[in-house]
Amino acid sequence: KRKPHRETVRVSSVNRTFGTILGSVLTKECGELPEDTYTVEAQGGGGQSFGAFIPKGLTIRLEGDANDYFGKGLSGGKLTVRPTAGSTFAPEENIIIGNVALYGATGGEAYINGIAGERFCVRNSGANAVAEGCGDHGCEYMTGGRVVILGATGKNFAAGMSGGIAYVLDENHELYLRLNKQMVDMEAVTERHDGEELRTLIEHHVRETGSPLGKRVLDHFQEYLPKFKKIIPRDYKRMITTIGQMEEKGMKQRFIHFKRKFVPALSGAIMGVMLMSTTCFAAGGTSAVTQPLENLKTLVIAVIGAVGVIILAKNVMEFAQAYQQQDSSTMNSALKGVVAGIIMAGISTVLTFLGF
């Protein structure tokens, strides 16, 4: 049931909510699936609500075009649309899906190799989408997710948008005339994270659709980057900034607490183990003149202790750095190293004092 599977089908406008029942069955029978487990290659004209509500694990690739409500309620699945093979028109200059696409989407991905109709991504709350233009009222009432528009938008863009981020390629510097500025700000894409996020979304778009426009943008990304505008709701931006500041403040305070409480104790333990190991090594050196065999054993034990001290010191530093960055995975790994170092140094010390 959970093995990758692929089907090819013909569709037309009479096939409404194509893929919805399949998605329901997959969820019921298999639960959550890895991405692209089931792939449907569709050809033709998709009917209304094409790919509505499809879950993660189900991918539908449409070669042709689609009606209104494309990807309505998208719930983790993946949808792509590209023109029919052999088409002679420029995709970025022609509408390929109807109005109200991705209405109320909560998750998943959608890549449209062409222009979307009106109210694109209205009430989107978690899906990532790329289109090469859209009609009026794009990203209306959007509350989450990421949207990239590689072309012009219609009027009233981002009206009522309270969450998520949209990146718009504004080559003709006309977006400010079409943007509803009541709740959002328009700014250049200057942050490194934003640039990386934008590039990644376009890369996915090109990989999924073969978009010629997307390829051009990627090939000259540094030239195109200044032409993009980032649209972000003011309250959403304020919230993200506040969360970042609080997290940074919290991490600094935790690191200060760590240095005050734990670093001195660990440093003392390291010095103690190093002193004992040095004593052991010195004892081995004294006996070297008269007892070569005994000295060899002592030397091996001392070397084990020295290696233990090195491992201990190395992992203590790694733990301190990971604690500052709140990297739990590295912290756990470093703690294991600390324990291993203490055990090795401790065994060396005990064996030496027992006269082994």
XYZ file of C-alpha atoms in Angstrom:
356
model
C 0.000 0.000 0.000
C 2.818 2.418 0.805
C 5.014 1.592 -2.197
C 5.524 4.321 -4.836
C 2.969 4.113 -7.609
C 2.356 6.089 -10.805
C -0.678 6.372 -13.088
C -1.355 8.288 -16.309
C -4.912 9.430 -17.107
C -6.866 11.703 -19.432
C -9.087 14.360 -17.864
C -11.648 16.893 -19.074
C -13.792 19.618 -17.556
C -16.444 17.081 -16.501
C -13.986 15.535 -14.037
C -14.676 17.770 -11.068
C -12.742 17.432 -7.776
C -10.321 15.114 -9.534
C -8.074 13.377 -7.000
C -10.121 14.238 -3.914
C -11.600 10.770 -3.360
C -8.235 9.169 -4.094
C -6.652 11.381 -1.457
C -9.348 10.429 1.028
C -8.795 6.715 0.427
C -5.025 7.076 0.761
C -5.411 8.901 4.058
C -7.842 6.309 5.381
C -5.847 3.269 4.275
C -2.248 4.481 4.631
C -2.207 7.477 6.936
C 0.504 10.049 6.279
C 2.711 9.111 3.339
C 6.146 10.323 2.222
C 6.170 12.960 -0.496
C 5.481 11.716 -4.063
C 4.467 8.217 -2.963
C 1.511 8.240 -5.368
C 1.861 10.243 -8.569
C -0.847 10.868 -11.140
C 0.168 12.213 -14.544
C -2.969 13.877 -15.920
C -3.425 15.225 -19.443
C -6.185 17.493 -20.689
C -8.410 20.138 -19.143
C -8.952 19.804 -15.419
C -12.476 20.443 -14.154
C -13.485 22.605 -11.215
C -11.706 21.932 -7.906
C -9.006 19.894 -9.592
C -6.838 18.334 -6.865
C -8.990 19.688 -4.046
C -7.978 18.665 -0.507
C -5.308 16.173 -1.602
C -3.001 15.055 1.244
C 0.734 14.668 1.588
C 2.079 11.758 -0.415
C -0.183 12.372 -3.399
C 1.207 14.332 -6.347
C -0.874 15.279 -9.388
C 0.877 16.707 -12.431
C -1.423 18.213 -15.040
C -0.348 18.813 -18.606
C -2.961 21.148 -20.026
C -5.020 23.669 -18.047
C -7.527 23.770 -15.195
C -10.789 25.441 -14.216
C -11.676 27.447 -11.099
C -10.846 26.330 -7.524
C -7.714 24.473 -8.595
C -6.141 22.985 -5.444
C -8.956 24.127 -3.155
C -8.184 23.209 0.443
C -4.826 21.682 -0.516
C -3.826 19.652 2.542
C -0.205 18.661 2.070
C -0.221 17.253 -1.459
C 1.573 18.570 -4.506
C 0.020 20.014 -7.679
C 1.743 21.126 -10.857
C 0.398 22.526 -14.124
C 2.243 23.102 -17.368
C 1.099 23.685 -20.951
C 0.552 20.767 -23.293
C 3.754 19.559 -24.920
C 4.298 21.310 -28.226
C 2.418 24.467 -27.258
C 3.791 27.499 -29.074
C 2.589 30.284 -26.755
C 4.667 31.774 -23.945
C 3.334 30.330 -20.647
C 4.109 33.480 -18.657
C 1.810 35.479 -20.966
C -1.239 33.189 -20.803
C -3.720 32.140 -18.135
C -3.504 28.418 -17.393
C -5.713 27.996 -14.301
C -8.984 29.644 -13.345
C -10.097 31.805 -10.435
C -9.828 31.171 -6.684
C -7.005 28.617 -6.966
C -5.702 27.230 -3.658
C -8.667 28.655 -1.774
C -8.261 27.800 1.903
C -5.134 25.668 1.367
C -3.551 24.532 4.627
C -0.362 22.873 3.369
C 1.440 21.379 0.404
C 2.918 22.800 -2.788
C 1.594 24.109 -6.098
C 3.614 25.115 -9.151
C 1.830 26.821 -12.043
C 3.713 27.263 -15.317
C 1.517 30.143 -16.473
C -0.759 32.859 -15.093
C -3.360 32.176 -12.411
C -6.802 33.795 -12.454
C -8.337 36.080 -9.863
C -8.154 35.555 -6.093
C -5.118 33.320 -6.307
C -4.265 31.820 -2.889
C -7.232 33.473 -1.179
C -7.319 32.384 2.464
C -4.164 30.309 2.031
C -2.896 29.402 5.477
C 0.077 27.128 4.863
C 0.753 26.104 1.261
C 3.737 27.192 -0.827
C 2.850 28.237 -4.367
C 4.571 29.651 -7.437
C 2.762 31.170 -10.434
C 3.932 33.361 -13.291
C 1.330 36.069 -12.779
C -2.131 36.389 -11.249
C -5.367 38.336 -11.600
C -7.095 40.719 -9.210
C -7.239 40.178 -5.437
C -4.247 37.818 -5.265
C -3.312 36.564 -1.770
C -6.536 37.996 -0.386
C -7.078 37.177 3.321
C -3.954 35.016 3.301
C -2.832 33.946 6.790
C 0.214 31.725 6.145
C 2.443 29.994 3.624
C 4.688 31.403 0.929
C 3.694 32.645 -2.530
C 5.960 33.620 -5.420
C 4.578 35.557 -8.394
C 6.994 35.622 -11.315
C 5.150 38.389 -13.112
C 2.486 41.039 -12.822
C -0.456 40.934 -10.430
C -3.950 42.338 -10.764
C -5.330 45.104 -8.590
C -5.996 44.888 -4.847
C -3.151 42.453 -4.225
C -2.766 41.298 -0.580
C -6.077 42.782 0.593
C -6.747 41.597 4.129
C -3.512 39.599 4.188
C -2.566 38.965 7.821
C 0.093 36.233 7.599
C 2.577 34.522 5.333
C 4.888 36.176 2.808
C 4.581 36.876 -0.918
C 7.479 37.565 -3.284
C 6.542 39.371 -6.493
C 8.739 39.963 -9.537
C 8.077 43.647 -10.179
C 10.079 44.309 -13.347
C 7.974 47.309 -14.406
C 7.777 48.860 -10.920
C 3.974 48.856 -10.976
C 3.208 46.697 -7.958
C 2.814 49.677 -5.624
C -0.127 50.798 -7.781
C -1.891 47.444 -7.423
C -1.054 46.661 -3.825
C -3.629 47.050 -1.069
C -1.442 48.721 1.544
C -3.923 48.644 4.416
C -2.297 45.722 6.251
C 0.997 44.995 4.491
C 4.390 46.503 3.778
C 6.318 46.246 0.528
C 10.086 46.010 0.799
C 13.130 44.848 -1.118
C 14.427 41.316 -0.658
C 17.587 42.118 1.283
C 17.736 39.492 4.008
C 19.883 36.482 3.185
C 17.245 34.066 4.471
C 14.582 35.619 2.252
C 16.804 35.403 -0.821
C 17.569 31.744 -0.143
C 13.898 30.962 0.436
C 12.904 32.707 -2.794
C 15.554 30.916 -4.811
C 14.582 27.529 -3.372
C 10.928 28.013 -4.300
C 11.846 28.983 -7.866
C 14.168 25.978 -8.108
C 11.296 23.697 -7.109
C 9.070 25.406 -9.665
C 11.566 24.795 -12.464
C 12.165 21.217 -11.394
C 8.453 20.432 -11.351
C 7.313 22.325 -14.463
C 10.369 23.056 -16.584
C 9.365 26.732 -16.627
C 11.449 28.741 -19.143
C 10.830 31.913 -17.156
C 11.924 30.237 -13.939
C 15.105 29.044 -15.621
C 15.908 32.566 -16.810
C 15.447 33.949 -13.330
C 17.697 31.292 -11.794
C 20.381 31.723 -14.450
C 20.565 35.449 -13.650
C 19.334 35.370 -10.074
C 21.541 38.164 -8.755
C 20.290 40.440 -11.530
C 16.645 39.580 -10.874
C 16.796 39.669 -7.079
C 16.585 43.495 -6.791
C 13.448 43.384 -8.973
C 11.557 41.256 -6.458
C 9.373 42.800 -3.784
C 8.621 41.166 -0.475
C 5.049 41.616 0.725
C 4.625 40.978 4.438
C 1.789 41.918 6.827
C 2.875 44.497 9.392
C 1.515 42.631 12.421
C 3.006 39.364 11.153
C 6.388 41.036 10.712
C 6.186 42.542 14.184
C 5.347 39.138 15.652
C 8.256 37.402 13.870
C 10.671 40.123 15.002
C 9.476 39.886 18.604
C 9.740 36.100 18.650
C 13.272 36.294 17.267
C 14.305 38.854 19.880
C 12.803 36.830 22.734
C 14.461 33.622 21.523
C 17.811 35.381 21.226
C 17.437 36.907 24.672
C 16.398 33.567 26.154
C 19.342 31.721 24.600
C 21.798 34.305 25.903
C 20.380 34.062 29.412
C 20.497 30.252 29.348
C 24.095 30.313 28.141
C 25.105 32.745 30.896
C 23.412 30.468 33.436
C 25.233 27.474 31.964
C 28.617 29.190 32.159
C 28.050 30.238 35.766
C 26.739 26.916 37.043
C 28.306 24.152 34.991
C 31.505 25.341 33.305
C 33.450 25.827 36.596
C 32.464 22.362 37.809
C 33.378 20.712 34.518
C 36.648 22.641 34.361
C 37.523 21.443 37.851
C 36.737 17.877 36.893
C 38.932 18.128 33.802
C 41.847 19.577 35.782
C 41.507 16.861 38.384
C 41.512 14.084 35.818
C 44.460 15.664 33.978
C 46.409 15.898 37.274
C 45.744 12.268 38.095
C 46.654 11.167 34.578
C 49.883 13.184 34.733
C 50.728 11.564 38.064
C 50.122 8.147 36.543
C 52.320 8.958 33.561
C 55.081 10.206 35.859
C 54.863 7.036 37.916
C 55.242 5.021 34.753
C 58.306 6.992 33.769
C 60.004 6.381 37.182
C 59.655 2.634 36.867
C 60.904 2.612 33.286
C 64.577 2.116 34.271
C 64.166 -1.122 36.181
C 60.850 -2.530 34.993
C 60.383 -2.141 31.233
C 57.393 -4.480 31.041
C 55.619 -2.873 33.976
C 56.352 0.527 32.505
C 54.832 -0.485 29.174
C 51.577 -1.430 30.877
C 51.595 1.779 32.869
C 52.357 3.794 29.765
C 49.429 2.233 27.888
C 47.135 2.989 30.813
C 48.413 6.570 30.960
C 47.864 7.031 27.233
C 44.286 5.788 27.628
C 43.813 8.364 30.364
C 45.291 11.138 28.254
C 43.017 10.279 25.333
C 40.081 10.309 27.728
C 41.023 13.810 28.907
C 41.279 15.063 25.321
C 37.875 13.595 24.446
C 36.411 15.114 27.605
C 37.773 18.600 26.930
C 36.725 18.547 23.268
C 33.153 17.513 24.015
C 32.759 19.984 26.876
C 33.529 22.816 24.434
C 31.136 21.359 21.853
C 28.413 21.080 24.499
C 28.891 24.717 25.537
C 28.597 25.918 21.945
C 25.553 23.725 21.264
C 23.908 24.949 24.465
C 24.268 28.542 23.279
C 22.676 27.649 19.940
C 20.053 25.388 21.514
C 21.120 22.522 19.251
C 19.711 19.561 21.186
C 21.123 16.953 18.809
C 24.700 18.219 19.189
C 24.214 18.621 22.965
C 23.204 14.975 23.313
C 26.150 13.840 21.203
C 28.585 15.993 23.202
C 27.249 14.663 26.519
C 27.932 11.129 25.350
C 31.480 12.198 24.507
C 31.902 13.770 27.960
C 30.769 10.563 29.633
C 33.104 8.480 27.434
C 36.063 10.749 28.248
C 35.385 10.583 31.993
C 35.102 6.791 31.862
C 38.382 6.384 29.945
C 40.320 8.767 32.208
C 38.746 7.261 35.310
C 39.600 3.689 34.341
C 43.192 4.717 33.647
C 43.507 6.397 37.034
C 41.933 3.532 39.011
C 44.079 0.891 37.327
C 47.245 2.849 37.997
C 46.554 3.379 41.697
C 45.610 -0.274 42.103
C 49.031 -1.167 40.756
C 47.774 -3.040 37.684
